[in-house]
Short mmCIF file of N, CA, C and O in Angstrom, two decimals:
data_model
loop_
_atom_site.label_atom_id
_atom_site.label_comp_id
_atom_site.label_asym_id
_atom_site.label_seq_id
_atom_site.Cartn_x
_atom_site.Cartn_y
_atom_site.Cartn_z
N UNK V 16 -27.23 -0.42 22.33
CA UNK V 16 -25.85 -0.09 22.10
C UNK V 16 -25.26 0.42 23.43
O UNK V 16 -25.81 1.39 23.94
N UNK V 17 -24.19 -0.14 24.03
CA UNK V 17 -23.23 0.41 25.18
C UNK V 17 -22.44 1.24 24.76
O UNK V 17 -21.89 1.46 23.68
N UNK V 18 -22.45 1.75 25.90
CA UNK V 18 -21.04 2.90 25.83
C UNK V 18 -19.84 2.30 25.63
O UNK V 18 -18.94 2.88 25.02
N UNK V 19 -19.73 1.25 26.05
CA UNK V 19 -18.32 -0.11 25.66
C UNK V 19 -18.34 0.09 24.28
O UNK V 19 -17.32 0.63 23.87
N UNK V 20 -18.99 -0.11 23.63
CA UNK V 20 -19.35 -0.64 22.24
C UNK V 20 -18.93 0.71 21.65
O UNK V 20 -17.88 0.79 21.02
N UNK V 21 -19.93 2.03 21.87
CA UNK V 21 -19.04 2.79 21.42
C UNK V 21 -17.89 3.39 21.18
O UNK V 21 -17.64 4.06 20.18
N UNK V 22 -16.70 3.02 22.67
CA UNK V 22 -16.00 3.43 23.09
C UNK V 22 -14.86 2.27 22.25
O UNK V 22 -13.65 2.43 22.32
N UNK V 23 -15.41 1.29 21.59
CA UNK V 23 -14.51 0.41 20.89
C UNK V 23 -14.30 0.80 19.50
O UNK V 23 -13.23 0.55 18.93
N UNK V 24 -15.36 1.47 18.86
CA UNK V 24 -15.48 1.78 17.56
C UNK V 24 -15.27 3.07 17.17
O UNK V 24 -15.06 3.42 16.01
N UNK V 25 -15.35 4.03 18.42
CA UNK V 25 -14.91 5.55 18.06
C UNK V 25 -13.02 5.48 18.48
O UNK V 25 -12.15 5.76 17.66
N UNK V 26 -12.77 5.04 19.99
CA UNK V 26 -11.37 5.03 20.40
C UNK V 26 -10.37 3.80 19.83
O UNK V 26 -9.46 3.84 19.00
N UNK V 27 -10.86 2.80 20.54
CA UNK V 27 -10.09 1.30 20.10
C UNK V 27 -9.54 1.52 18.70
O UNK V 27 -8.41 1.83 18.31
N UNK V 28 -10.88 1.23 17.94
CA UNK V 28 -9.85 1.20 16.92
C UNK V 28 -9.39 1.80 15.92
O UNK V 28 -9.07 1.19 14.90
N UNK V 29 -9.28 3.10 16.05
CA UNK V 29 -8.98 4.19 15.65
C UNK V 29 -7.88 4.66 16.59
O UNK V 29 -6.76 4.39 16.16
N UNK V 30 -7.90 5.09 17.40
CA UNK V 30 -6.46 5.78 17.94
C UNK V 30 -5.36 4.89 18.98
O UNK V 30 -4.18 5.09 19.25
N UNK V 31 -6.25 3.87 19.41
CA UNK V 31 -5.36 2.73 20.43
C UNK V 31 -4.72 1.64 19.15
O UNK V 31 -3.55 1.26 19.17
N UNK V 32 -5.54 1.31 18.26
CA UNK V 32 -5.44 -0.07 17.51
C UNK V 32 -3.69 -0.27 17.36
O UNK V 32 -3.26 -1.39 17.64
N UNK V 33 -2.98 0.50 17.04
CA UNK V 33 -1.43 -0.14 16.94
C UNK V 33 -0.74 -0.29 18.68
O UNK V 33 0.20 -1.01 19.01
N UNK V 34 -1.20 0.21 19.18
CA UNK V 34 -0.91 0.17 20.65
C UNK V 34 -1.20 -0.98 21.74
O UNK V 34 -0.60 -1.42 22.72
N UNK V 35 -2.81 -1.35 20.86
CA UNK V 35 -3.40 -2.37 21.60
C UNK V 35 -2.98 -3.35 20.83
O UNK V 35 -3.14 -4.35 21.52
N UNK V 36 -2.41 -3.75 19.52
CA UNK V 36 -1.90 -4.44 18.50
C UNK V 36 -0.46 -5.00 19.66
O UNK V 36 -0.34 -6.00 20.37
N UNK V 37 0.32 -4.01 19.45
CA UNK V 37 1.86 -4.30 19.84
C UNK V 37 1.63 -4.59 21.65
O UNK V 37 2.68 -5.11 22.03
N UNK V 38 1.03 -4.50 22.38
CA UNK V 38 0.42 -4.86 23.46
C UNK V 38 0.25 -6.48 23.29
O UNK V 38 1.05 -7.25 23.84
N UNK V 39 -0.22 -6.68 22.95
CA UNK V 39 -0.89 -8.25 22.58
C UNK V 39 0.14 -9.24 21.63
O UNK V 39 0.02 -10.45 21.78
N UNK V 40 0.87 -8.87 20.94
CA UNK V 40 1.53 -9.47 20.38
C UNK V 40 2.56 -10.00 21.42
O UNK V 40 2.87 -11.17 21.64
N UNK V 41 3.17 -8.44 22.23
CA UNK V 41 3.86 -8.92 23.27
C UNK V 41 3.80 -9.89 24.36
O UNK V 41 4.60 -10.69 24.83
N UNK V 42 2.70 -9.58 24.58
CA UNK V 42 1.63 -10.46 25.64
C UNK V 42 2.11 -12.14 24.93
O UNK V 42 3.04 -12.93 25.11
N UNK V 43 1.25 -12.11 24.32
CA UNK V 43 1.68 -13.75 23.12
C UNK V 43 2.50 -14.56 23.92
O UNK V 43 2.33 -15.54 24.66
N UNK V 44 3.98 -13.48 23.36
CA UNK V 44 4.69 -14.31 23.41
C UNK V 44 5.18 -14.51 25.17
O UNK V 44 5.15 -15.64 25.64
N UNK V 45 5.50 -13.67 25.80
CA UNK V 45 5.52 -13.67 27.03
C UNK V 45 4.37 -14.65 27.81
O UNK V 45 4.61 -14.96 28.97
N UNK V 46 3.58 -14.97 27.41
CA UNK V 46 2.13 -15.87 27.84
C UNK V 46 3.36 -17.48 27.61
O UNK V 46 3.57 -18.39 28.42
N UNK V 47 3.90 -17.29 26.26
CA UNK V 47 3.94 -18.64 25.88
C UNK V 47 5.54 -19.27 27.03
O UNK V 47 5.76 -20.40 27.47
N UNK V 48 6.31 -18.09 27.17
CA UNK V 48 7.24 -18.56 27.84
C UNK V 48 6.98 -19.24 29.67
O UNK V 48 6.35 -18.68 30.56
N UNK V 49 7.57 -20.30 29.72
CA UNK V 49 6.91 -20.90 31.09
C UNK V 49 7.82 -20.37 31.86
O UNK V 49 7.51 -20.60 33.03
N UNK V 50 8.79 -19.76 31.79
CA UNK V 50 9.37 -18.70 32.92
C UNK V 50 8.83 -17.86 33.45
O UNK V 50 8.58 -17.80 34.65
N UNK V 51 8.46 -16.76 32.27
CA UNK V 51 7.65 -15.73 32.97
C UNK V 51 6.15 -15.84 33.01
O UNK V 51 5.46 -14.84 33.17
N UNK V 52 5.74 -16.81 32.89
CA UNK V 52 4.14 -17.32 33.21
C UNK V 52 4.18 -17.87 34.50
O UNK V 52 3.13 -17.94 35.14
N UNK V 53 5.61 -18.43 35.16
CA UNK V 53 5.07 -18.81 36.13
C UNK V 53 5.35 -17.58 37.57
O UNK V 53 5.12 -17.84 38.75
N UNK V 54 5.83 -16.43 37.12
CA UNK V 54 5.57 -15.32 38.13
C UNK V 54 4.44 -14.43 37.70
O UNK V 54 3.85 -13.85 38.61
N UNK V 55 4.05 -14.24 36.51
CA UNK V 55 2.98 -13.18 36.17
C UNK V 55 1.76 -13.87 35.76
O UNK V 55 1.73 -14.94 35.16
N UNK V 56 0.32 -12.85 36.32
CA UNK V 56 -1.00 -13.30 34.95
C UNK V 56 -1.58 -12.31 34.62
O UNK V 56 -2.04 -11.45 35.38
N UNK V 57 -1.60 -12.31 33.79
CA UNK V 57 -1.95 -10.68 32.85
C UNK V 57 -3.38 -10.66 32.59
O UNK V 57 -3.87 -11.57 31.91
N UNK V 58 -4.02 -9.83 33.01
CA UNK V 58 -5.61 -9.54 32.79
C UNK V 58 -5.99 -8.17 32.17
O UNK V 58 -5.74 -7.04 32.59
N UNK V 59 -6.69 -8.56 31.03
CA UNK V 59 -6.92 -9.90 30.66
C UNK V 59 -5.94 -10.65 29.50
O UNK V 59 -5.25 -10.07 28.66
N UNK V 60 -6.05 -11.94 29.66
CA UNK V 60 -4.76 -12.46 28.75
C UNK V 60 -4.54 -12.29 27.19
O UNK V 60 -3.72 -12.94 26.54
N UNK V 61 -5.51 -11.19 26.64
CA UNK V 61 -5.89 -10.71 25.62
C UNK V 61 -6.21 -9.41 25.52
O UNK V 61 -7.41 -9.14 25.45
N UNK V 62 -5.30 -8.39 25.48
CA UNK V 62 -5.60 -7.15 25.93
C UNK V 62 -6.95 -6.70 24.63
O UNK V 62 -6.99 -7.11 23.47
N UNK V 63 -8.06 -5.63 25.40
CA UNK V 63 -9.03 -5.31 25.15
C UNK V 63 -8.28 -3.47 24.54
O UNK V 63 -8.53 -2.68 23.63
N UNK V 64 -7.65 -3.52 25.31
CA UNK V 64 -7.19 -1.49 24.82
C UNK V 64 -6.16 -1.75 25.17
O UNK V 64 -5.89 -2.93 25.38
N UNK V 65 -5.20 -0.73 25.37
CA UNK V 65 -3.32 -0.35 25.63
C UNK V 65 -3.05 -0.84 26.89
O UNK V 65 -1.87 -0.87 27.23
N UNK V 66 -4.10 -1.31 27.80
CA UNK V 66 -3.74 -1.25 29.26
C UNK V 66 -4.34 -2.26 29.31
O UNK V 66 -5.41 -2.66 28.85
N UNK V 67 -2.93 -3.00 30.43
CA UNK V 67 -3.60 -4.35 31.21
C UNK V 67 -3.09 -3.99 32.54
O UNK V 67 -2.40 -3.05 32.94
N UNK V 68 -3.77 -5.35 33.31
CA UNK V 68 -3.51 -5.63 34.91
C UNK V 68 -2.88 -6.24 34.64
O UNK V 68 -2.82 -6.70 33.50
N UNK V 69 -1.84 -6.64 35.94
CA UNK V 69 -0.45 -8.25 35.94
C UNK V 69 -0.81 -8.01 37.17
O UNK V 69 -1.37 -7.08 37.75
N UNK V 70 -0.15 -9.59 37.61
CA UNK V 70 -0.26 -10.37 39.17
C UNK V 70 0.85 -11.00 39.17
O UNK V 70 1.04 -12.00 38.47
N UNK V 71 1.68 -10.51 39.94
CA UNK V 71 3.19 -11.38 40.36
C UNK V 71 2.75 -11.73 41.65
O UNK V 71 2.02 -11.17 42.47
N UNK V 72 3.66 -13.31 41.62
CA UNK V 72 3.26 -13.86 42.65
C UNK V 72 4.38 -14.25 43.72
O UNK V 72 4.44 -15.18 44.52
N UNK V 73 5.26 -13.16 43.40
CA UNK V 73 6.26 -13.15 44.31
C UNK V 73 6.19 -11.89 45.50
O UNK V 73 5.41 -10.94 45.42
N UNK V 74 7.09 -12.09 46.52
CA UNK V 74 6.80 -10.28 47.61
C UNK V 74 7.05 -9.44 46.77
O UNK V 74 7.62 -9.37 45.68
N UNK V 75 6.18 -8.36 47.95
CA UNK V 75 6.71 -7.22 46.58
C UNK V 75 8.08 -6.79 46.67
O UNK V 75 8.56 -6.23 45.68
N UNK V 76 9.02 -7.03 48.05
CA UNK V 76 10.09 -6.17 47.93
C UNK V 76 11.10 -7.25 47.03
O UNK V 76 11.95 -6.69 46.34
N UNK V 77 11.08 -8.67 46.99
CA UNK V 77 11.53 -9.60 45.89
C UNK V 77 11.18 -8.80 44.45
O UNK V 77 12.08 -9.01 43.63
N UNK V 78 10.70 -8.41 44.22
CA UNK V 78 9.94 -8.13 42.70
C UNK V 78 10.61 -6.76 42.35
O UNK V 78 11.10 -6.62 41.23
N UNK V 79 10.65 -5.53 43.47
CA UNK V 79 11.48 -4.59 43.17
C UNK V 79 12.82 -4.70 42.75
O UNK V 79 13.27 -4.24 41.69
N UNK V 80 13.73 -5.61 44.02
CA UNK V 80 15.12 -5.71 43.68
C UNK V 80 15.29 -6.76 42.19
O UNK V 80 16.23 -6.60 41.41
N UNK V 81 14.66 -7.36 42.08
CA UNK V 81 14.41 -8.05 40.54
C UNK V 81 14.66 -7.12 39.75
O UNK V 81 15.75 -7.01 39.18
N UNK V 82 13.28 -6.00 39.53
CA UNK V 82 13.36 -5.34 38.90
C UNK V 82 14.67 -4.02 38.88
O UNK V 82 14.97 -3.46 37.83
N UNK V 83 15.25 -3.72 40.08
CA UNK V 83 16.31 -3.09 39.77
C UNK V 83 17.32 -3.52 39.17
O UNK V 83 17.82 -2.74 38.36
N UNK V 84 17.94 -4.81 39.34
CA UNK V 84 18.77 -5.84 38.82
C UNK V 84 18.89 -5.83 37.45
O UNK V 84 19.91 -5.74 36.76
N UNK V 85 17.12 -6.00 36.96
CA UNK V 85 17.48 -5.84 35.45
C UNK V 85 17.33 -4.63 34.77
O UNK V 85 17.15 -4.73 33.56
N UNK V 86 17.35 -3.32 35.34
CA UNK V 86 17.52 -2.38 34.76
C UNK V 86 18.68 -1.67 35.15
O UNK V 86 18.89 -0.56 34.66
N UNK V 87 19.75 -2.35 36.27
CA UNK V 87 21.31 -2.12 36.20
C UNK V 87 21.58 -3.17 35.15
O UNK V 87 22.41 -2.59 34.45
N UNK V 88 21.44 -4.05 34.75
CA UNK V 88 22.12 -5.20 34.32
C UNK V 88 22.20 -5.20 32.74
O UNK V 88 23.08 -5.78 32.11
N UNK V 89 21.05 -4.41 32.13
CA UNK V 89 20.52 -4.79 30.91
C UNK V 89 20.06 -2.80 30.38
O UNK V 89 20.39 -2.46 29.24
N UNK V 90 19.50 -2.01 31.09
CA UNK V 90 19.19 -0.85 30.85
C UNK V 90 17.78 -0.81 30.44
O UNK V 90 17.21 0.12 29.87
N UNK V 91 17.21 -2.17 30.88
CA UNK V 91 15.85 -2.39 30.65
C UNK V 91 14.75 -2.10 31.90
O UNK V 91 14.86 -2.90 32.83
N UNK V 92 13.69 -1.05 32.05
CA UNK V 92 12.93 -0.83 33.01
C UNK V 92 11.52 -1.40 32.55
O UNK V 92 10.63 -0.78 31.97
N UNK V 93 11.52 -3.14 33.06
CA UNK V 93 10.43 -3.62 32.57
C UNK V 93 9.23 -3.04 33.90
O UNK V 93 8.34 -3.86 33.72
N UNK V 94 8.92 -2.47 34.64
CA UNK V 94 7.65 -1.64 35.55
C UNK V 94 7.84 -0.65 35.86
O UNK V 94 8.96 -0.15 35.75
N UNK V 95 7.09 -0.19 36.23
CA UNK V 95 7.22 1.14 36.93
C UNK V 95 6.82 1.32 38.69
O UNK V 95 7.42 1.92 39.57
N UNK V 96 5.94 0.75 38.71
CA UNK V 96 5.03 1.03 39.47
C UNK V 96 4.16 -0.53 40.35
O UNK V 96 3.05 -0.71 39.85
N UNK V 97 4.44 -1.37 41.27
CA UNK V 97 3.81 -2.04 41.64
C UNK V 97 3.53 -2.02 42.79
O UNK V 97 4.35 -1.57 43.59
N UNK V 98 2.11 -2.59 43.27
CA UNK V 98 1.02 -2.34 44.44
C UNK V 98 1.08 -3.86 45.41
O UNK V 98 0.90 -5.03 45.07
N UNK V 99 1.33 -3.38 46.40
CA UNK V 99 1.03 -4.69 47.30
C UNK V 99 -0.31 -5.21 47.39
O UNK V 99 -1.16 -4.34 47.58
N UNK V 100 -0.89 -6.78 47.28
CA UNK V 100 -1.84 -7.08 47.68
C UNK V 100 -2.18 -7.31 49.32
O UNK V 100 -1.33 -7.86 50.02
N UNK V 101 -2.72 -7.13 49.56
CA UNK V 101 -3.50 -7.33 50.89
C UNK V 101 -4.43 -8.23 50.89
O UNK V 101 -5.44 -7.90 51.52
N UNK V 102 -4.44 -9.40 50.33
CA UNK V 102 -5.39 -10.17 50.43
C UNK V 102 -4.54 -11.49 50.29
O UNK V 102 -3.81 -11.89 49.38
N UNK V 103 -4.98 -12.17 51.84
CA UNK V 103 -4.21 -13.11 52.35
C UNK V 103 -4.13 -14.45 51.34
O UNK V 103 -3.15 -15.07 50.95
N UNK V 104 -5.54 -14.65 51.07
CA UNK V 104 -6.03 -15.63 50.20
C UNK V 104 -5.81 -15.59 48.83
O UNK V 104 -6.26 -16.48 48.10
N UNK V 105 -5.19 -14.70 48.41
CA UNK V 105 -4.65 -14.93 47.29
C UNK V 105 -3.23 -15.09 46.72
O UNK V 105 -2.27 -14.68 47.37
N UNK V 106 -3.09 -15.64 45.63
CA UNK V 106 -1.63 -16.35 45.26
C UNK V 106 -0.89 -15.28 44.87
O UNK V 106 0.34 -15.35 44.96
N UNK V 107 -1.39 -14.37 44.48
CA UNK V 107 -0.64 -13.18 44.06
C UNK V 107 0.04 -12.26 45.21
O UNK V 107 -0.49 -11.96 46.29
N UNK V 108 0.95 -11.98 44.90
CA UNK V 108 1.47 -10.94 46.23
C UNK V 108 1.37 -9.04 45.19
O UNK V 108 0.99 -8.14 45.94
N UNK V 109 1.48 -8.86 44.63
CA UNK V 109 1.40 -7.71 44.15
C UNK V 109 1.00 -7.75 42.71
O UNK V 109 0.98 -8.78 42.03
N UNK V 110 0.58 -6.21 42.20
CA UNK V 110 0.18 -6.02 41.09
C UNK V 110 0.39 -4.35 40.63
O UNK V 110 0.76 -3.38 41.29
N UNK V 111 -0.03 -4.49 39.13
CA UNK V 111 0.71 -3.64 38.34
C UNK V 111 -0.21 -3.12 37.45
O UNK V 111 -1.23 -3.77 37.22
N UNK V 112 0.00 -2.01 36.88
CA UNK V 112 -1.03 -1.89 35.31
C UNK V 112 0.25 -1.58 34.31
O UNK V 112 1.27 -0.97 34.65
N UNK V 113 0.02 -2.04 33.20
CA UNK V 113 1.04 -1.68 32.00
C UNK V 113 0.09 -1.52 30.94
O UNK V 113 -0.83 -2.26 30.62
N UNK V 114 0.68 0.24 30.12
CA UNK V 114 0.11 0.44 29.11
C UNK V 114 0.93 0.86 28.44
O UNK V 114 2.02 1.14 28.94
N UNK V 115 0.67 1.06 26.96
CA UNK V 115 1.33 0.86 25.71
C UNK V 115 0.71 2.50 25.09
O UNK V 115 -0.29 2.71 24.41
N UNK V 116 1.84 3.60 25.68
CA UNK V 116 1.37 5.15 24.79
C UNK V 116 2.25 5.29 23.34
O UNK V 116 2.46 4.52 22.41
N UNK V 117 2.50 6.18 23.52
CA UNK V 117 2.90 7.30 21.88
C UNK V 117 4.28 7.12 22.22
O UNK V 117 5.15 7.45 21.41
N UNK V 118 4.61 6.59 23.40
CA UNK V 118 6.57 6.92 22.85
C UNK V 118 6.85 5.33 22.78
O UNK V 118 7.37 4.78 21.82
N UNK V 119 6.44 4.74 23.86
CA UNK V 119 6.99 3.23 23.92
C UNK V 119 5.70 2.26 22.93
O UNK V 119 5.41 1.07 23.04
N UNK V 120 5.32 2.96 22.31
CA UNK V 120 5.07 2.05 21.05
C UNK V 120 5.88 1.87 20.38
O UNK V 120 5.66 1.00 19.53
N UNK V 121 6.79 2.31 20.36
CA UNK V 121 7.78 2.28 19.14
C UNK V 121 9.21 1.39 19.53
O UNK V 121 9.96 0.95 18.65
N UNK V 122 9.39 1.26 20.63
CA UNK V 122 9.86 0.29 21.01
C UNK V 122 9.87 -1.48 20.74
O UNK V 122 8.95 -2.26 20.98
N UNK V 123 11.12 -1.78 20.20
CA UNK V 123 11.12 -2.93 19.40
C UNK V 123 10.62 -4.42 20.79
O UNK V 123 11.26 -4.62 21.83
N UNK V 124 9.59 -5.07 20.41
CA UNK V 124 9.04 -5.85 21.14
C UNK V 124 10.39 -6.92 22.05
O UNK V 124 10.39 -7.43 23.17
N UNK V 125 11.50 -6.91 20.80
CA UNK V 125 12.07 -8.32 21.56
C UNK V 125 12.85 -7.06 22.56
O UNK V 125 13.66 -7.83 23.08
N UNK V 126 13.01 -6.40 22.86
CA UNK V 126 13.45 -5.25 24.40
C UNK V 126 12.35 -5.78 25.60
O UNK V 126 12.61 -6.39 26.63
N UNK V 127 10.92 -5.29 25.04
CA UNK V 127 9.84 -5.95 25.93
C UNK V 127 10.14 -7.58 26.69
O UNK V 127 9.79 -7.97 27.81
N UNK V 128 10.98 -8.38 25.53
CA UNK V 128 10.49 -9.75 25.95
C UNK V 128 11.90 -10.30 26.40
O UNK V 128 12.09 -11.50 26.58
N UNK V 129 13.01 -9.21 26.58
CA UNK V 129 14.01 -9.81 27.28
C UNK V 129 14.05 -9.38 28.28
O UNK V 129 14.74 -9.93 29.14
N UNK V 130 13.34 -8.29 28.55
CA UNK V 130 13.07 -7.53 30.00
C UNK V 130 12.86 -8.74 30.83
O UNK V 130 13.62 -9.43 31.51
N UNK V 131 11.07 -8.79 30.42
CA UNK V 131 10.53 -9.97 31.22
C UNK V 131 11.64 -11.15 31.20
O UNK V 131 12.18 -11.42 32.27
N UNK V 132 11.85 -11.56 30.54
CA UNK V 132 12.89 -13.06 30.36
C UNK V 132 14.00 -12.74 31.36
O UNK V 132 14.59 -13.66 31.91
N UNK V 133 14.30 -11.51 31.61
CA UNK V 133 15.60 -11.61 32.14
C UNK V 133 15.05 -11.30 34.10
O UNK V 133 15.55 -11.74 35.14
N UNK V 134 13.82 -10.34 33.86
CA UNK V 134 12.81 -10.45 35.51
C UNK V 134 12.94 -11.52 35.97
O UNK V 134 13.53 -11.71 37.03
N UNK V 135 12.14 -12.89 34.92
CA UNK V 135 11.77 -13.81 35.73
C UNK V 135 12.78 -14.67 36.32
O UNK V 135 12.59 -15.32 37.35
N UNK V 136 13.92 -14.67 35.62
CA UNK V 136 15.48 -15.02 36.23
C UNK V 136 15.84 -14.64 37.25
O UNK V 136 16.16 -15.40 38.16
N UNK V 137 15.88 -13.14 37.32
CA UNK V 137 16.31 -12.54 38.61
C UNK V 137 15.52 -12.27 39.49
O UNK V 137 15.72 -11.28 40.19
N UNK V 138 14.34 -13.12 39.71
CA UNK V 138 13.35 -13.29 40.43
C UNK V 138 13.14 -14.50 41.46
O UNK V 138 12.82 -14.65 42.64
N UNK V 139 13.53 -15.33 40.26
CA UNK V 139 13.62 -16.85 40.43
C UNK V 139 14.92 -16.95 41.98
O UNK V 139 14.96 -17.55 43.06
N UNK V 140 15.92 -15.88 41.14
CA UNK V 140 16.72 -16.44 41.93
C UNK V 140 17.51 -15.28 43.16
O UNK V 140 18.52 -15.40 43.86
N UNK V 141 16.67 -14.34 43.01
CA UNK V 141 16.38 -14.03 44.48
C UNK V 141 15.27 -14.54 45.33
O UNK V 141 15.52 -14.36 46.52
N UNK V 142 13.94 -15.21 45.07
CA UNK V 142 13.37 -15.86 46.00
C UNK V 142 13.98 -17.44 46.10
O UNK V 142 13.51 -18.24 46.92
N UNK V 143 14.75 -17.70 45.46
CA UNK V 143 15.46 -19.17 45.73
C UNK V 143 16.83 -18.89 46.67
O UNK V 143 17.38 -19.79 47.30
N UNK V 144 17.06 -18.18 46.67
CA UNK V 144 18.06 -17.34 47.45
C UNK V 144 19.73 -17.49 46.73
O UNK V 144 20.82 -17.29 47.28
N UNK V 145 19.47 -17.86 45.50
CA UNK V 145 20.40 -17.79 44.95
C UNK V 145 21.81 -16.76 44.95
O UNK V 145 22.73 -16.96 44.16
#
């Protein structure tokens, strides 16, 4: 028996399970849209607990003003917090963790999925130079 294992059957699913629930559902659908699939990849693409990794594959300072855009535009703060990669060889230019606590669980998913929907727009078209 692992400590994983325990840590799934004492925490998971008992005090995360609606968190890691509404996490994943969100995920879903955001996975299924080819807008915002083609700036983000969420690891893993099946959240395991409340918290995942993302990989945008745009700069990071593109990805900020995105993200300010749509939280003047809409009152939506889809990140908080994203990390530059340093690794030349990869497609990703920055990354993120997003988790799902006690207040923004309660938050109605389609907010979550116009955030993103409305990111990958104003993403699109500040690196297109729109």
């Amino acid at each position: 028996v692992s400590s994983w294992d325990g840590f799934r059957e004492n925490c998971i699913d008992d005090v995360f399970a609606d968190r890691r629930r509404k996490l994943a559902g969100v995920i879903d659908v955001l996975t299924a849209d080819s807008d915002v699939q083609s700036i983000v990849q969420f690891d893993p693409a099946i959240p395991q607990t409340s918290m995942i990794h993302g990989y945008l594959k745009a700069p990071l300072d593109d990805c900020k003003r995105a993200l300010l855009a749509v939280e003047q535009n809409t009152g939506i703060r889809v990140l908080t917090r994203l990390s530059k990669i340093n690794d030349e060889e990869s497609s990703f230019c920055c990354r993120f963790e997003w988790s799902i606590g006690t207040s923004n669980v309660l938050i109605e998913d389609k907010y979550y999925i116009l955030g993103w929907q409305e990111f990958s727009k104003a993403l699109y078209e500040i690196v297109s130079g729109r």
